[in-house]
Coordinates of C-alpha atoms in Angstrom, one line a residue:
Chain A
X14 CA -41.1 4.6 -0.5
X15 CA -43.0 5.8 2.5
X16 CA -46.2 8.0 1.7
X17 CA -44.7 11.5 3.1
X18 CA -41.6 10.9 1.0
X19 CA -43.9 10.4 -2.1
X20 CA -45.7 13.5 -1.3
X21 CA -42.5 15.2 -0.8
X22 CA -41.0 13.9 -4.3
X23 CA -44.3 15.2 -6.1
X24 CA -43.8 18.5 -4.4
X25 CA -40.4 18.9 -5.2
X26 CA -41.1 18.0 -9.0
X27 CA -44.2 20.5 -8.9
X28 CA -41.6 23.0 -7.5
X29 CA -39.2 22.4 -10.5
X30 CA -42.0 22.6 -13.0
X31 CA -43.2 26.0 -11.5
X32 CA -39.4 27.3 -11.3
X33 CA -39.1 26.4 -15.2
X34 CA -42.1 28.3 -16.0
X35 CA -41.2 31.3 -14.3
X36 CA -37.4 31.3 -15.9
X37 CA -38.7 31.2 -19.5
X38 CA -38.5 34.9 -19.9
X39 CA -34.8 34.6 -19.7
X40 CA -35.0 32.9 -23.3
X41 CA -36.4 35.9 -25.0
X42 CA -34.1 37.8 -27.0
X43 CA -34.5 41.4 -28.6
X44 CA -36.5 40.3 -31.5
X45 CA -33.8 41.6 -33.9
X46 CA -32.9 39.6 -37.0
X47 CA -34.9 36.6 -36.0
X48 CA -35.5 35.6 -39.5
X49 CA -31.8 35.6 -40.5
X50 CA -30.6 33.9 -37.4
X51 CA -28.7 31.1 -39.6
X52 CA -27.4 33.7 -41.8
X53 CA -25.8 35.4 -39.1
X54 CA -24.4 32.4 -37.4
X55 CA -23.0 31.6 -41.0
X56 CA -21.5 34.9 -41.1
X57 CA -19.8 34.1 -37.9
X58 CA -18.8 30.6 -39.0
X59 CA -17.2 32.1 -42.2
X60 CA -14.6 34.2 -40.5
X61 CA -13.5 31.5 -37.9
X62 CA -12.9 28.9 -40.6
X63 CA -10.7 27.6 -41.9
X64 CA -8.5 28.1 -38.7
X65 CA -5.1 29.6 -39.7
X66 CA -2.2 27.9 -37.6
X67 CA 0.5 29.8 -39.3
X68 CA 1.6 31.4 -35.9
X69 CA 2.0 28.1 -34.5
X70 CA 5.5 28.5 -33.3
X71 CA 4.5 31.7 -31.3
X72 CA 1.9 29.8 -29.2
X73 CA 4.0 27.1 -28.1
X74 CA 5.9 29.0 -25.5
X75 CA 2.7 30.8 -24.5
X76 CA 1.2 27.7 -24.2
X77 CA 3.8 26.2 -21.9
X78 CA 3.7 29.4 -20.0
X79 CA -0.2 28.4 -19.4
X80 CA 0.4 25.2 -18.3
X81 CA 3.1 26.3 -15.8
X82 CA 0.8 28.8 -14.3
X83 CA -1.8 26.1 -14.0
X84 CA 0.6 23.6 -12.4
X85 CA 2.1 26.3 -10.1
X86 CA -1.1 27.7 -9.1
X87 CA -2.8 24.3 -8.2
X88 CA 0.3 23.3 -5.9
X89 CA 0.5 26.7 -4.4
X90 CA -3.4 26.6 -3.5
X91 CA -3.0 23.1 -1.9
X92 CA -1.7 24.1 1.8
X93 CA -4.2 27.1 2.3
X94 CA -7.0 25.0 0.9
X95 CA -5.9 22.2 3.4
X96 CA -6.1 24.6 6.1
X97 CA -9.6 26.0 5.4
X98 CA -10.9 22.7 4.7
X99 CA -9.9 21.2 8.0
X100 CA -11.3 24.3 9.7
X101 CA -14.6 24.3 8.0
X102 CA -15.0 20.2 8.6
X103 CA -17.0 18.9 11.3
X104 CA -14.0 18.2 13.3
X105 CA -13.6 22.0 14.7
X106 CA -16.0 24.1 16.7
X107 CA -19.0 25.5 14.9
X108 CA -18.1 29.0 14.9
X109 CA -14.6 28.3 13.2
X110 CA -16.3 26.0 10.9
X111 CA -19.0 29.2 9.7
X112 CA -15.9 31.6 9.3
X113 CA -14.0 29.3 7.3
X114 CA -16.9 28.4 5.1
X115 CA -17.7 32.0 4.4
X116 CA -14.2 32.8 3.4
X117 CA -14.4 29.6 0.9
X118 CA -17.8 30.9 -0.4
X119 CA -16.3 34.2 -1.0
X120 CA -13.2 33.1 -2.6
X121 CA -15.4 30.8 -5.0
X122 CA -18.0 33.6 -5.8
X123 CA -15.4 35.7 -7.6
X124 CA -14.7 34.3 -11.1
X125 CA -11.1 33.7 -12.2
X126 CA -11.0 36.3 -14.7
X127 CA -12.0 39.0 -12.1
X128 CA -9.1 37.8 -10.0
X129 CA -6.9 38.0 -13.2
X130 CA -8.0 41.7 -13.7
X131 CA -7.3 42.5 -10.0
X132 CA -4.0 40.9 -10.1
X133 CA -2.8 42.5 -13.4
X134 CA -3.4 45.9 -11.6
X135 CA -1.3 44.9 -8.8
X136 CA 1.6 42.9 -10.5
X137 CA 1.3 44.2 -14.0
X138 CA 0.8 42.1 -17.0
X139 CA 2.9 39.3 -15.9
X140 CA 2.2 35.3 -15.5
X141 CA 2.7 36.1 -11.8
X142 CA -0.7 37.8 -12.1
X143 CA -2.3 34.8 -13.5
X144 CA -0.9 32.2 -11.1
X145 CA -2.2 34.7 -8.2
X146 CA -5.5 34.6 -9.8
X147 CA -5.6 31.1 -10.2
X148 CA -4.4 30.5 -6.5
X149 CA -7.3 32.6 -5.0
X150 CA -9.9 30.8 -6.8
X151 CA -8.5 27.3 -6.5
X152 CA -8.2 27.8 -2.7
X153 CA -12.1 28.5 -2.8
X154 CA -12.6 25.2 -5.0
X155 CA -10.2 22.8 -3.4
X156 CA -11.1 24.1 0.1
X157 CA -14.8 23.1 -0.6
X158 CA -13.8 19.7 -1.8
X159 CA -11.2 18.8 0.8
X160 CA -13.9 19.9 3.5
X161 CA -16.3 17.3 2.0
X162 CA -13.7 14.8 2.0
X163 CA -12.8 15.4 5.5
X164 CA -16.7 15.0 6.3
X165 CA -17.2 11.8 4.6
X166 CA -14.2 10.0 5.9
X167 CA -15.1 6.4 7.2
X168 CA -13.3 6.2 10.6
X169 CA -14.6 2.8 11.1
X170 CA -11.2 1.0 9.8
X171 CA -9.0 3.3 11.8
X172 CA -11.0 2.8 15.0
X173 CA -11.0 -1.2 14.5
X174 CA -7.3 -1.1 14.1
X175 CA -6.9 1.2 17.3
X176 CA -9.0 -1.3 19.3
X177 CA -6.9 -3.9 18.4
X178 CA -3.8 -2.0 19.9
X179 CA -2.3 -0.6 16.9
X180 CA -0.5 2.6 17.6
X181 CA -2.2 6.0 16.4
X182 CA 0.2 6.6 13.4
X183 CA 0.3 3.0 11.7
X184 CA -3.5 3.0 12.4
X185 CA -3.7 6.4 10.3
X186 CA -1.3 5.2 7.8
X187 CA -3.2 2.0 7.3
X188 CA -6.8 3.0 8.2
X189 CA -7.5 6.4 7.3
X190 CA -4.6 7.4 4.7
X191 CA -5.7 5.3 1.8
X192 CA -9.1 7.0 1.7
X193 CA -7.7 10.5 2.2
X194 CA -5.1 10.2 -0.4
X195 CA -7.4 8.7 -3.2
X196 CA -9.9 11.4 -2.7
X197 CA -7.5 14.3 -2.6
X198 CA -5.6 13.2 -5.5
X199 CA -8.9 13.1 -7.4
X200 CA -9.7 16.6 -6.5
X201 CA -6.3 17.9 -7.1
X202 CA -6.4 16.5 -10.6
X203 CA -9.8 18.0 -11.1
X204 CA -8.5 21.6 -9.9
X205 CA -5.3 21.2 -12.3
X206 CA -7.5 20.2 -15.3
X207 CA -9.6 23.4 -14.2
X208 CA -6.6 25.5 -13.9
X209 CA -5.3 24.7 -17.3
X210 CA -8.4 25.6 -19.0
X211 CA -8.7 28.9 -16.8
X212 CA -4.9 29.7 -17.4
X213 CA -5.6 29.7 -21.3
X214 CA -8.1 32.3 -20.9
X215 CA -7.1 34.8 -18.0
X216 CA -4.3 36.0 -20.6
X217 CA -7.4 37.7 -21.8
X218 CA -6.9 40.5 -19.4
X219 CA -3.1 40.4 -19.8
X220 CA -2.3 37.8 -17.1
X221 CA 0.1 36.0 -19.2
X222 CA -0.1 32.5 -21.2
X223 CA -2.0 31.9 -24.6
X224 CA -4.7 34.1 -23.8
X225 CA -2.7 37.1 -24.7
X226 CA -2.7 35.8 -28.2
X227 CA -6.5 35.6 -28.1
X228 CA -6.8 39.2 -27.1
X229 CA -4.5 40.1 -29.9
X230 CA -6.4 38.3 -32.6
X231 CA -9.6 39.6 -31.4
X232 CA -8.5 43.1 -31.6
X233 CA -7.2 42.7 -35.1
X234 CA -10.3 40.6 -36.1
X235 CA -8.2 37.9 -37.3
X236 CA -11.0 35.0 -36.2
X237 CA -9.2 32.3 -38.2
X238 CA -6.1 32.5 -35.9
X239 CA -8.3 33.0 -32.8
X240 CA -9.8 29.8 -33.9
X241 CA -6.9 27.9 -34.3
X242 CA -5.7 28.6 -30.7
X243 CA -9.5 27.7 -29.3
X244 CA -8.8 24.3 -31.1
X245 CA -5.4 24.0 -29.6
X246 CA -6.6 24.7 -26.2
X247 CA -9.4 21.9 -26.9
X248 CA -6.9 19.4 -27.7
X249 CA -4.8 20.1 -24.5
X250 CA -8.2 20.1 -22.5
X251 CA -9.1 16.7 -24.3
X252 CA -5.7 15.3 -23.7
X253 CA -6.2 16.0 -19.8
X254 CA -9.6 14.4 -20.1
X255 CA -8.4 11.4 -21.7
X256 CA -5.7 10.5 -19.5
X257 CA -7.7 7.5 -18.4
X258 CA -7.1 6.1 -21.7
X259 CA -3.5 6.1 -21.3
X260 CA -3.2 5.4 -17.4
X261 CA -3.7 1.8 -16.9
X262 CA -5.7 1.5 -13.5
Chain B
X29 CA -11.9 -10.6 38.6
X30 CA -9.1 -12.9 39.3
X31 CA -5.9 -13.1 37.3
X32 CA -6.6 -15.8 35.0
X33 CA -10.0 -14.2 33.5
X34 CA -9.7 -11.8 30.5
X35 CA -13.3 -10.3 30.4
X36 CA -16.2 -10.1 32.8
X37 CA -19.3 -8.8 31.9
X38 CA -22.3 -8.2 34.1
X39 CA -25.2 -7.5 32.1
X40 CA -28.7 -6.0 33.1
X41 CA -30.5 -5.6 29.7
X42 CA -29.3 -6.0 26.3
X43 CA -30.4 -3.8 23.3
X44 CA -29.9 -5.7 20.2
X45 CA -30.3 -4.5 16.7
X46 CA -33.4 -6.0 15.8
X47 CA -35.0 -7.0 19.2
X48 CA -35.4 -4.1 21.2
X49 CA -35.4 -5.4 24.6
X50 CA -33.8 -8.8 25.8
X51 CA -36.0 -10.3 28.6
X52 CA -33.2 -11.8 30.8
X53 CA -29.8 -10.7 31.5
X54 CA -26.5 -11.7 29.7
X55 CA -23.3 -12.3 32.2
X56 CA -20.4 -13.9 31.2
X57 CA -16.6 -14.2 32.0
X58 CA -14.1 -15.3 29.6
X59 CA -10.7 -16.9 30.8
X60 CA -7.7 -17.8 29.0
X61 CA -8.1 -21.1 27.1
X62 CA -11.9 -20.7 26.8
X63 CA -13.6 -22.1 23.6
X64 CA -17.0 -20.2 23.3
X65 CA -19.5 -21.0 20.7
X66 CA -21.9 -17.8 20.2
X67 CA -25.0 -19.1 18.6
X68 CA -28.4 -17.4 17.6
X69 CA -30.6 -16.4 14.9
X70 CA -29.7 -13.4 12.7
X71 CA -30.0 -10.0 14.0
X72 CA -30.4 -11.1 17.6
X73 CA -26.8 -9.4 18.4
X74 CA -24.3 -11.9 18.2
X75 CA -21.9 -9.3 16.4
X76 CA -22.7 -6.6 18.7
X77 CA -21.4 -8.8 21.7
X78 CA -18.3 -9.2 19.8
X79 CA -18.1 -5.5 19.1
X80 CA -18.1 -5.1 22.7
X81 CA -15.5 -7.4 23.3
X82 CA -13.2 -6.0 20.5
X83 CA -13.8 -2.5 22.0
X84 CA -15.2 -0.7 19.0
X85 CA -18.7 -0.4 20.8
X86 CA -19.6 -0.2 24.2
X87 CA -22.6 -1.9 25.8
X88 CA -25.6 0.3 26.3
X89 CA -26.1 -1.2 29.8
X90 CA -24.1 -3.3 31.9
X91 CA -20.6 -3.4 32.9
X92 CA -17.9 -4.9 30.8
X93 CA -14.3 -5.3 32.5
X94 CA -11.3 -6.2 30.7
X95 CA -7.9 -7.0 32.0
X96 CA -5.8 -4.0 30.8
X97 CA -3.1 -5.9 29.4
X98 CA -5.3 -8.2 27.4
X99 CA -4.6 -8.2 23.9
X100 CA -7.7 -8.8 21.9
X101 CA -7.7 -9.4 18.2
X102 CA -10.7 -10.2 15.7
X103 CA -12.0 -11.3 12.6
X104 CA -15.0 -9.1 12.4
X105 CA -18.0 -9.3 10.3
X106 CA -16.8 -6.5 8.1
X107 CA -13.3 -8.2 7.9
X108 CA -11.7 -4.6 8.4
X109 CA -10.1 -4.5 5.1
X110 CA -9.2 -1.5 3.3
X111 CA -11.0 -2.1 -0.2
X112 CA -9.0 0.4 -2.1
X113 CA -5.6 -1.0 -0.9
X114 CA -3.4 -4.2 -2.0
X115 CA -4.1 -7.5 -0.4
X116 CA -0.9 -8.1 1.2
X117 CA -0.7 -4.6 2.4
X118 CA -3.4 -5.5 4.7
X119 CA -0.9 -7.9 6.5
X120 CA 1.5 -5.2 7.4
X121 CA -0.6 -4.1 10.5
X122 CA 0.5 -7.1 12.3
X123 CA 4.1 -5.8 12.8
X124 CA 2.5 -3.4 15.2
X125 CA 0.5 -6.1 17.1
X126 CA 3.7 -8.2 18.4
X127 CA 4.1 -10.4 15.2
X128 CA 7.5 -12.2 15.1
X129 CA 9.9 -10.5 12.8
X130 CA 9.7 -13.5 10.5
X131 CA 6.1 -12.6 9.9
X132 CA 6.4 -12.2 6.0
X133 CA 7.7 -15.7 5.5
X134 CA 5.3 -17.1 7.8
X135 CA 2.3 -15.4 6.0
X136 CA 3.7 -16.6 2.7
X137 CA 3.7 -20.2 4.0
X138 CA 0.2 -19.8 5.7
X139 CA -1.1 -18.2 2.5
X140 CA 0.0 -21.1 0.5
X141 CA -1.8 -23.7 3.0
X142 CA -5.0 -22.0 2.7
X143 CA -4.8 -21.7 -1.1
X144 CA -4.7 -17.9 -0.9
X145 CA -2.6 -17.9 -4.1
X146 CA -2.8 -14.3 -5.2
X147 CA -2.1 -11.5 -2.8
X148 CA -0.9 -9.2 -5.5
X149 CA -4.4 -7.8 -6.1
X150 CA -6.5 -5.1 -4.8
X151 CA -8.6 -6.0 -2.0
X152 CA -11.8 -5.0 -3.9
X153 CA -11.2 -7.5 -6.6
X154 CA -10.9 -10.4 -4.1
X155 CA -13.7 -12.8 -3.7
X156 CA -15.9 -12.9 -0.6
X157 CA -14.1 -16.2 0.2
X158 CA -10.4 -14.6 -0.5
X159 CA -11.3 -11.8 1.8
X160 CA -12.3 -14.2 4.6
X161 CA -9.2 -16.1 4.3
X162 CA -7.1 -12.8 4.1
X163 CA -8.7 -11.8 7.6
X164 CA -7.9 -15.1 8.8
X165 CA -4.5 -15.2 7.7
X166 CA -3.8 -11.9 9.4
X167 CA -5.3 -13.2 12.7
X168 CA -3.0 -16.3 12.5
X169 CA -0.1 -13.9 12.2
X170 CA -1.0 -11.9 15.4
X171 CA -0.3 -13.4 19.0
X172 CA -3.5 -12.5 20.8
X173 CA -4.7 -13.5 24.4
X174 CA -8.4 -13.4 22.9
X175 CA -9.5 -13.9 19.4
X176 CA -13.0 -13.2 18.2
X177 CA -14.2 -14.7 15.0
X178 CA -17.4 -13.5 13.4
X179 CA -18.5 -16.3 11.2
X180 CA -14.9 -16.4 9.7
X181 CA -15.6 -19.0 7.1
X182 CA -19.3 -18.1 5.9
X183 CA -18.2 -17.9 2.2
X184 CA -15.7 -20.8 2.2
X185 CA -16.7 -24.4 1.1
X186 CA -16.1 -27.1 3.6
X187 CA -12.6 -28.0 2.3
X188 CA -11.2 -24.3 2.4
X189 CA -12.7 -24.0 5.9
X190 CA -11.1 -27.0 7.2
X191 CA -7.7 -25.8 5.7
X192 CA -7.9 -22.2 6.9
X193 CA -9.0 -23.3 10.4
X194 CA -6.2 -25.6 10.6
X195 CA -3.7 -22.9 9.8
X196 CA -5.3 -20.4 12.2
X197 CA -5.6 -23.4 15.2
X198 CA -2.1 -24.2 14.4
X199 CA -0.8 -20.8 14.9
X200 CA -2.8 -20.3 18.0
X201 CA -1.0 -23.4 19.4
X202 CA 2.2 -22.4 18.2
X203 CA 2.0 -19.2 20.2
X204 CA 2.1 -21.2 23.2
X205 CA -0.1 -19.3 25.7
X206 CA -3.7 -20.2 26.0
X207 CA -5.5 -18.0 23.7
X208 CA -9.3 -17.8 24.2
X209 CA -11.6 -18.2 21.4
X210 CA -15.1 -16.7 20.9
X211 CA -16.4 -18.0 17.7
X212 CA -19.9 -16.7 16.1
X213 CA -21.2 -19.3 13.9
X214 CA -24.7 -19.7 12.2
X215 CA -24.5 -23.6 11.3
X216 CA -23.6 -26.6 13.5
X217 CA -20.0 -26.8 12.5
X218 CA -17.5 -26.7 15.3
X219 CA -13.9 -26.0 14.9
X220 CA -12.1 -29.2 15.5
X221 CA -9.2 -29.4 17.8
X222 CA -10.4 -27.4 20.8
X223 CA -11.9 -29.2 23.9
X224 CA -14.5 -27.9 26.3
X225 CA -16.5 -26.0 24.1
X226 CA -19.1 -23.6 26.2
X227 CA -22.1 -22.9 23.8
X228 CA -23.7 -19.3 24.4
X229 CA -27.0 -19.0 22.9
X230 CA -28.6 -15.7 22.1
X231 CA -32.4 -15.6 21.4
X232 CA -35.1 -13.0 21.2
X233 CA -36.1 -14.2 24.5
X234 CA -32.6 -13.6 26.2
X235 CA -29.5 -15.5 26.7
X236 CA -28.8 -19.0 27.9
X237 CA -25.3 -20.2 28.5

């Protein structure tokens, strides 16, 4: 490591230390009930446990609806995300890049729950509202990922094929597409998983799916059933995460 | 440039990767049937010269002329394999480069001859020597006017080197026309079966032929 790099490294470490110190105030609470903190936590836990699965049959169709919302939203976001990604990659003029990056940042800046609130206002409390909310959010995220993918593609292999005299299309098919498809599928799966999680919660504002039950149980303080739904969501998210145990590479 | 020549290079100054400035000029012509051995220490620019010839890089100075119809194929230093793809998939590109229709059968036979036993693997799980032989096998399937080989057997032992070269040499002979060969090598091994080798020696001081 050169000495300038070393100085830079120390400067960055120092900056991080200062930022940490300056951020300490956010850890301060109101000072209320500090002594019985554990007692309060225990009180919560008592209301959540043991989870009550007696409404299980009601949840299954809602859960399927959540998964369908996630599935549809991820696919519907794909084409617009591709478009914005390409237009914000280094392959297009700089002005266009900036505009598209701003659009993608804006789409990502708004949380899925806010989109859901707006969509419910527009479409009413139906799953369509949930799908719409997820689509907007997904375009923001997928667009960013795909843009990074576009920028980091290694054109070397394709250029070698072209130099050998391989026509344009097969050179792309064999030289670039394997890289493209691998990254894009990885990001697509990431987004699908994200949307599965999001789709369970946007029901909270009435946008369909399992979240509708969550808001109901909260209103009637049925925390044991609330907890059971949370556990179910955890299982689904875990199964998604654990796919690599089942799918052999 | 007369009809028989493939390349003509009139160089003024070379910029190699390691040595900033070569004192003397490199000029060369490559004609059909030529056998050229390109030698020199690491980092002197042997691969750079091959990249010019392959058309993936343009010389900083000097003029490189190439007969427009010339078909150039290469076994580049990086082997030009898609690491994430299947080994057999790497051969499919040859069908776009004028390989005869029965290339699959030929590939199977040649792979056996060079002891490349299992092509049903991802490229990244192949050993260095297997990757080399895969690139050699692909080159053996493509009828080319000029074949550029950048240390094609650097990770094969002497026996596999002979086996693989035999396959490549045989296919070049079968192709009928007199293909030129430019061969970069580190050691003193000279591919057997070709006559009239010209040796181009690159050094930090310049080039001699």
